[in-house]
Every structure is written in structure tokens, then in C-alpha cells.
Amino acid sequence: MAELLYSLPPWLWFLIGLVALFLARKPVHQGIYAVARLFHQSFRLGANAVAAADARLQLRNREVLLALGREASERQIERDIERIEHSMKKELAQYPALHRRLCEQLAAIDEDYVRSAEVPPAPSNWAKAIKAVAEIPSNQDPVVADVLETIHGSMRKAESKALEAYRESARERHQLLKRMMPAWRSILNSLGKVNKAVSSVQQRARQVDRHMERYEEIVQGTDRALRILSSSSMSQFIVSGLLLVAAAGCVFINFHLIARPMGAMWEGASYFGDYHFADISALVVILVEITLGIFTMESLRITRLFPAIGALSDRVRARILWVSLSLLILLAALGAGLAYTRELLLQEGASAVAAGAGATDSSVFRVVLSAQLVMGFVFPLVLAFLAIPLESFVNATRTVLGVSISFSLRLLSVALRLIGSGILRAGSIAARIYDIVIFFPLWLEARFLRWREQVAQPDKAKKALPGIEPAK
């Protein structure tokens, strides 16, 4: 039987294959469509699961963003209120002295004003006397003429004295008015300070109002607040990232400033893996400086990386602050000393190579030595401020990372849907390709069905009109 099968010609095998494929057409189509639908449903379920995870992540990102914004707004409002409270305490503490000084100055001004009032002189009795003398009949009496002459001289003298007294009184009034000017200026200066303090309080109150409006929007979770917080987080992420890169440069330079002197201190020490113990010690010193800087900023409540430090009492925080600052200054002095030692070691090596001290410029050496000494002392203090961009970077990274993951999940969901739809369409294409392979049997089947339909049409006409017989 096997020899008979092997002896069949290829065209016969081809015909048998076409017949077999034609007979298996329907189950093969069902299998192709079933597999395509299986993969399509699987990828669709996967896309729905990813979309649901994206929705939950977006909700979580929204909550985190609103929480960070609410915390930042509360911190800003708290600081503004503390500034207003400090300003009000400062100004109100000076108010009793200011009130007393204003009262004294106003009393002095009132007294000087009353004293500077012009009092008209009382009329003299000379007019009556002159009138009485004038009524005396003279009749060319020389005694009357002498009396009138005497009265005229006395009148001139009295006029001169009265004019001098009036001028002296006017001079005193002018002096009193002149004494009032410094008091007026002092009052104006005091009122100007009060106006400046009130304007400052009003400006800060307006800032608090703006922050409160923003805080209310954040609490309500409006879209505008979310957009503002998202853009702010992105800008903080970029800026704090750049600052951290700059801080990494400071760490790198500081490491090279103190690594070589550390090697001289730990000369002959063993290695820890592939790293020398001196390099590890230098790195530990830098990390301790950064840690002390973080504790300093936390004690000052500038950052809130460790809420436990901010929750301590003021006395305990003050102690931590002074201890951190003291140790930080001590490590800065240590870094300056190590940088100084490094340059001395380099100078000794250069002198040994040059075989004489005359080959080195002393002025350049002093400049380089001073620069390294300053850098060794300043860089640890600069690294103390690393906590500020570090906190901003950590807070912004949560938002940026959440947005990035959400975007990736959205792309994955779309990709899974596209792949599922592609597999479903690929099943239809595979079924069409299968029909193309067996097109000849399908063509014969279609021809046969068309012929049978044409044959069946007269029989249908007979059944529809039973009383009419066909013509012979």
C-alpha cells in the first residue's frame, strides 16, 4: 500500500491536497477565526487592564500633586502669616513710645502755638490827655506851647518804645514758630514710618489672599490648579536637577581636594575591594558634610525631608542647629587644611622632579595655595545648601515619574489594542489566503451552485402556477 502511494504522480497528490483543503475549509476557517478572536480578546483584556491601571495611577498622581501643592501653599501661607505677625509685633511694640512721643510733640506744638498768638496792645490814655490839652484855649500862651511840645516829645518816645516792644514780640513769635518745625518734621517722619509699616502689612495681606485663593483652588481640585501645579513641578524638576548636577561637580572637586591628603594619612592602609581606604574616607567626609547640611536646613525649617525634626521643640531644634553648624564649620576647616596639605604635597613632588626649589614660581604657588584653601573651606558650606534642591527634586520626581509612567501605560494600552485588532484582521487575511490556495475547487463549487439554481427556477415556477402546463 505504501509503495502504491509513493508511486502516484505529483499532480495526483496536488489534486488530493486541493480536495482535502477544500473539504477542511470550514473547520480551518473556524479555527483561524477562533485563534484570532482569542488573541484579540486577550490583548483587549490586557489593554483594558492597563487602561484601568493608568486611570488609578492618574488618580494617584492627582492626589499626590494636590497634596504637594497643598503642603507648599500651607507652608507659604504660614510663612507669610509669621512675617505679618513679626511685623505687627515689632510695630505694636513701638506704638506706646510712638504714641507718647506724638502726644509730647503735639502738646509742645500747641503750647508754642498759644504763645505765638499775637495780642493787640491796650490803647493808651494819651489820646484823652491830648484831647483835653487841645481844648485848652491857648491864646498864644507860651506855657501851653511848651506843654504841647513836651507832650509831642513824650509821644515820640512812647511810639519808639511801643514799636521796639512790638518787634521784640514778633521776633519771639517767629522763634516759637521756628521751634515748631523740627516737631512737625518728627511727626511727619513718625507718620511716614507708620504708613510704611501699614503698607507693608497690606501688601503681605494681599499676598496671603492670593495664596489663600490658590489654596482653595487646590483643595477643590480644579483643572487650573492641576495645570499650574504640573507646570510648576516640571520647572522645579529641571531647575533642581541642574542644581544637583552643579552640586555633584562641587562634590567631585572637593573629593579630589581631600583624597590625596587622605592617602597620606592612611598610607599603607588596605583596600576595600578595588577602592583605596583613603578614597572611601574622603567620600564619607563629604557625605557627612551633606548630612550635617540637611540637619541644619531641617532645624531651620527651610526643608521638610524629615518631619520628625520639624516636630521637635524650639529648644531641641536650636541645639541640633548649633551642633550641626559647629560640626560643619569644623569639617570645612578640616577640608581647608587637607586642601592646603595637598598643595604642599604636590609642591614637594614638583620640587623633587625639578631638583631644586628655584624651578617653581613662588607667587603662582601662593595663589594656587590660597585658591585651594578657600575652595576647601567654602565647598563644604556650599554643600550644606544641597538639601533645598534635593527636596524640590524628590517632590518633583514623584509627579514627573507618575506622569511619565501614566503616559507609558497609555501608549501600552493603545499598542495592545492595535495588536489585538491587527491579529483579528490577520485572521481574516489568513482565511482569504487559504481560499486563494483552493480557488479552483471553490470556483467549481460556485459554478455548480449557479447551475443548480438555474435548474431549480422552472420547478419553482410550476409550483407557483399549478393550473398552467408548459407547451409541448
PDB file of C-alpha atoms in Angstrom, residues 67-205:
ATOM      1  CA  ALA A  67      -1.127  67.059  48.369  1.00  0.00           C
ATOM      2  CA  LEU A  68       2.254  68.551  47.420  1.00  0.00           C
ATOM      3  CA  GLY A  69       0.605  71.754  46.231  1.00  0.00           C
ATOM      4  CA  ARG A  70      -1.480  71.974  49.390  1.00  0.00           C
ATOM      5  CA  GLU A  71       1.594  71.429  51.548  1.00  0.00           C
ATOM      6  CA  ALA A  72       3.584  74.070  49.656  1.00  0.00           C
ATOM      7  CA  SER A  73       0.686  76.536  49.865  1.00  0.00           C
ATOM      8  CA  GLU A  74       0.239  75.900  53.572  1.00  0.00           C
ATOM      9  CA  ARG A  75       3.956  76.446  54.113  1.00  0.00           C
ATOM     10  CA  GLN A  76       3.884  79.687  52.125  1.00  0.00           C
ATOM     11  CA  ILE A  77       0.773  80.928  53.942  1.00  0.00           C
ATOM     12  CA  GLU A  78       2.335  80.015  57.280  1.00  0.00           C
ATOM     13  CA  ARG A  79       5.496  81.951  56.457  1.00  0.00           C
ATOM     14  CA  ASP A  80       3.534  84.986  55.268  1.00  0.00           C
ATOM     15  CA  ILE A  81       1.442  84.961  58.417  1.00  0.00           C
ATOM     16  CA  GLU A  82       4.603  84.653  60.518  1.00  0.00           C
ATOM     17  CA  ARG A  83       6.077  87.644  58.706  1.00  0.00           C
ATOM     18  CA  ILE A  84       2.904  89.659  59.293  1.00  0.00           C
ATOM     19  CA  GLU A  85       2.883  88.601  62.938  1.00  0.00           C
ATOM     20  CA  HIS A  86       6.546  89.564  63.348  1.00  0.00           C
ATOM     21  CA  SER A  87       5.933  92.906  61.657  1.00  0.00           C
ATOM     22  CA  MET A  88       2.861  93.615  63.754  1.00  0.00           C
ATOM     23  CA  LYS A  89       4.662  92.674  66.961  1.00  0.00           C
ATOM     24  CA  LYS A  90       7.571  94.888  66.017  1.00  0.00           C
ATOM     25  CA  GLU A  91       5.388  97.832  65.125  1.00  0.00           C
ATOM     26  CA  LEU A  92       2.962  97.394  68.019  1.00  0.00           C
ATOM     27  CA  ALA A  93       5.871  97.131  70.441  1.00  0.00           C
ATOM     28  CA  GLN A  94       6.980 100.584  69.291  1.00  0.00           C
ATOM     29  CA  TYR A  95       3.458 102.013  69.315  1.00  0.00           C
ATOM     30  CA  PRO A  96       3.365 103.122  73.028  1.00  0.00           C
ATOM     31  CA  ALA A  97       6.633 105.035  72.660  1.00  0.00           C
ATOM     32  CA  LEU A  98       5.424 106.465  69.355  1.00  0.00           C
ATOM     33  CA  HIS A  99       2.106 107.492  70.914  1.00  0.00           C
ATOM     34  CA  ARG A 100       3.849 109.128  73.877  1.00  0.00           C
ATOM     35  CA  ARG A 101       6.275 110.954  71.600  1.00  0.00           C
ATOM     36  CA  LEU A 102       3.466 112.185  69.356  1.00  0.00           C
ATOM     37  CA  CYS A 103       1.486 113.402  72.386  1.00  0.00           C
ATOM     38  CA  GLU A 104       4.505 115.253  73.750  1.00  0.00           C
ATOM     39  CA  GLN A 105       5.265 116.817  70.397  1.00  0.00           C
ATOM     40  CA  LEU A 106       1.636 117.818  69.878  1.00  0.00           C
ATOM     41  CA  ALA A 107       1.487 119.314  73.391  1.00  0.00           C
ATOM     42  CA  ALA A 108       4.683 121.274  72.734  1.00  0.00           C
ATOM     43  CA  ILE A 109       3.344 122.456  69.398  1.00  0.00           C
ATOM     44  CA  ASP A 110       0.062 123.505  70.996  1.00  0.00           C
ATOM     45  CA  GLU A 111       1.886 125.386  73.740  1.00  0.00           C
ATOM     46  CA  ASP A 112       4.149 127.145  71.271  1.00  0.00           C
ATOM     47  CA  TYR A 113       1.174 127.952  69.102  1.00  0.00           C
ATOM     48  CA  VAL A 114      -0.679 129.530  72.005  1.00  0.00           C
ATOM     49  CA  ARG A 115       2.388 131.512  72.990  1.00  0.00           C
ATOM     50  CA  SER A 116       2.937 132.662  69.418  1.00  0.00           C
ATOM     51  CA  ALA A 117      -0.523 134.228  69.220  1.00  0.00           C
ATOM     52  CA  GLU A 118      -0.417 137.998  68.578  1.00  0.00           C
ATOM     53  CA  VAL A 119      -2.015 140.007  71.428  1.00  0.00           C
ATOM     54  CA  PRO A 120      -3.019 143.552  70.379  1.00  0.00           C
ATOM     55  CA  PRO A 121      -1.657 146.249  72.752  1.00  0.00           C
ATOM     56  CA  ALA A 122      -4.112 148.023  75.042  1.00  0.00           C
ATOM     57  CA  PRO A 123      -4.994 151.558  73.965  1.00  0.00           C
ATOM     58  CA  SER A 124      -3.169 154.248  75.984  1.00  0.00           C
ATOM     59  CA  ASN A 125      -4.735 157.264  77.725  1.00  0.00           C
ATOM     60  CA  TRP A 126      -2.621 159.699  75.735  1.00  0.00           C
ATOM     61  CA  ALA A 127      -5.432 160.365  73.324  1.00  0.00           C
ATOM     62  CA  LYS A 128      -7.695 161.628  76.118  1.00  0.00           C
ATOM     63  CA  ALA A 129      -4.882 163.663  77.561  1.00  0.00           C
ATOM     64  CA  ILE A 130      -4.069 165.229  74.208  1.00  0.00           C
ATOM     65  CA  LYS A 131      -7.756 165.923  73.604  1.00  0.00           C
ATOM     66  CA  ALA A 132      -8.048 167.638  76.988  1.00  0.00           C
ATOM     67  CA  VAL A 133      -4.938 169.732  76.407  1.00  0.00           C
ATOM     68  CA  ALA A 134      -6.064 170.609  72.894  1.00  0.00           C
ATOM     69  CA  GLU A 135      -9.329 172.009  74.272  1.00  0.00           C
ATOM     70  CA  ILE A 136      -7.436 174.446  76.493  1.00  0.00           C
ATOM     71  CA  PRO A 137      -7.586 177.927  74.901  1.00  0.00           C
ATOM     72  CA  SER A 138      -4.012 178.808  74.095  1.00  0.00           C
ATOM     73  CA  ASN A 139      -4.381 182.485  73.081  1.00  0.00           C
ATOM     74  CA  GLN A 140      -0.744 182.388  72.105  1.00  0.00           C
ATOM     75  CA  ASP A 141       0.150 181.255  75.594  1.00  0.00           C
ATOM     76  CA  PRO A 142       3.811 180.115  75.679  1.00  0.00           C
ATOM     77  CA  VAL A 143       3.117 177.747  78.584  1.00  0.00           C
ATOM     78  CA  VAL A 144       0.587 175.820  76.525  1.00  0.00           C
ATOM     79  CA  ALA A 145       3.029 175.664  73.657  1.00  0.00           C
ATOM     80  CA  ASP A 146       5.709 174.254  75.972  1.00  0.00           C
ATOM     81  CA  VAL A 147       3.284 171.693  77.301  1.00  0.00           C
ATOM     82  CA  LEU A 148       2.341 170.633  73.779  1.00  0.00           C
ATOM     83  CA  GLU A 149       5.979 170.411  72.809  1.00  0.00           C
ATOM     84  CA  THR A 150       6.695 168.278  75.852  1.00  0.00           C
ATOM     85  CA  ILE A 151       3.718 166.065  75.064  1.00  0.00           C
ATOM     86  CA  HIS A 152       4.931 165.694  71.463  1.00  0.00           C
ATOM     87  CA  GLY A 153       8.372 164.558  72.601  1.00  0.00           C
ATOM     88  CA  SER A 154       6.907 162.144  75.087  1.00  0.00           C
ATOM     89  CA  MET A 155       4.631 160.764  72.357  1.00  0.00           C
ATOM     90  CA  ARG A 156       7.603 160.192  70.067  1.00  0.00           C
ATOM     91  CA  LYS A 157       9.466 158.358  72.792  1.00  0.00           C
ATOM     92  CA  ALA A 158       6.409 156.228  73.649  1.00  0.00           C
ATOM     93  CA  GLU A 159       5.931 155.420  69.961  1.00  0.00           C
ATOM     94  CA  SER A 160       9.550 154.328  69.674  1.00  0.00           C
ATOM     95  CA  LYS A 161       9.278 152.108  72.753  1.00  0.00           C
ATOM     96  CA  ALA A 162       5.986 150.604  71.565  1.00  0.00           C
ATOM     97  CA  LEU A 163       7.471 149.832  68.114  1.00  0.00           C
ATOM     98  CA  GLU A 164      10.508 148.178  69.693  1.00  0.00           C
ATOM     99  CA  ALA A 165       8.304 146.136  72.011  1.00  0.00           C
ATOM    100  CA  TYR A 166       6.165 145.036  69.043  1.00  0.00           C
ATOM    101  CA  ARG A 167       9.245 143.979  67.088  1.00  0.00           C
ATOM    102  CA  GLU A 168      10.556 142.021  70.064  1.00  0.00           C
ATOM    103  CA  SER A 169       7.189 140.307  70.449  1.00  0.00           C
ATOM    104  CA  ALA A 170       7.106 139.438  66.722  1.00  0.00           C
ATOM    105  CA  ARG A 171      10.659 138.097  66.972  1.00  0.00           C
ATOM    106  CA  GLU A 172       9.680 135.852  69.886  1.00  0.00           C
ATOM    107  CA  ARG A 173       6.657 134.580  67.977  1.00  0.00           C
ATOM    108  CA  HIS A 174       8.853 133.773  64.957  1.00  0.00           C
ATOM    109  CA  GLN A 175      11.293 131.922  67.207  1.00  0.00           C
ATOM    110  CA  LEU A 176       8.438 129.913  68.655  1.00  0.00           C
ATOM    111  CA  LEU A 177       7.156 129.077  65.179  1.00  0.00           C
ATOM    112  CA  LYS A 178      10.672 128.108  64.136  1.00  0.00           C
ATOM    113  CA  ARG A 179      10.896 125.788  67.133  1.00  0.00           C
ATOM    114  CA  MET A 180       7.746 124.065  65.912  1.00  0.00           C
ATOM    115  CA  MET A 181       9.332 122.952  62.584  1.00  0.00           C
ATOM    116  CA  PRO A 182      11.503 120.073  63.985  1.00  0.00           C
ATOM    117  CA  ALA A 183       8.474 118.817  65.875  1.00  0.00           C
ATOM    118  CA  TRP A 184       6.406 118.877  62.697  1.00  0.00           C
ATOM    119  CA  ARG A 185       9.164 117.054  60.798  1.00  0.00           C
ATOM    120  CA  SER A 186       9.449 114.448  63.535  1.00  0.00           C
ATOM    121  CA  ILE A 187       5.687 113.922  63.473  1.00  0.00           C
ATOM    122  CA  LEU A 188       5.742 113.585  59.688  1.00  0.00           C
ATOM    123  CA  ASN A 189       8.646 111.125  59.910  1.00  0.00           C
ATOM    124  CA  SER A 190       6.834 109.042  62.528  1.00  0.00           C
ATOM    125  CA  LEU A 191       3.637 109.051  60.490  1.00  0.00           C
ATOM    126  CA  GLY A 192       5.658 108.088  57.409  1.00  0.00           C
ATOM    127  CA  LYS A 193       7.085 105.089  59.266  1.00  0.00           C
ATOM    128  CA  VAL A 194       3.601 104.101  60.382  1.00  0.00           C
ATOM    129  CA  ASN A 195       2.331 104.461  56.813  1.00  0.00           C
ATOM    130  CA  LYS A 196       5.214 102.337  55.530  1.00  0.00           C
ATOM    131  CA  ALA A 197       4.529  99.629  58.101  1.00  0.00           C
ATOM    132  CA  VAL A 198       0.807  99.639  57.302  1.00  0.00           C
ATOM    133  CA  SER A 199       1.546  99.480  53.560  1.00  0.00           C
ATOM    134  CA  SER A 200       3.909  96.537  54.122  1.00  0.00           C
ATOM    135  CA  VAL A 201       1.253  94.730  56.159  1.00  0.00           C
ATOM    136  CA  GLN A 202      -1.360  95.435  53.481  1.00  0.00           C
ATOM    137  CA  GLN A 203       0.947  94.121  50.746  1.00  0.00           C
ATOM    138  CA  ARG A 204       1.628  90.948  52.694  1.00  0.00           C
ATOM    139  CA  ALA A 205      -2.066  90.601  53.403  1.00  0.00           C
TER     140      ALA A 205
END
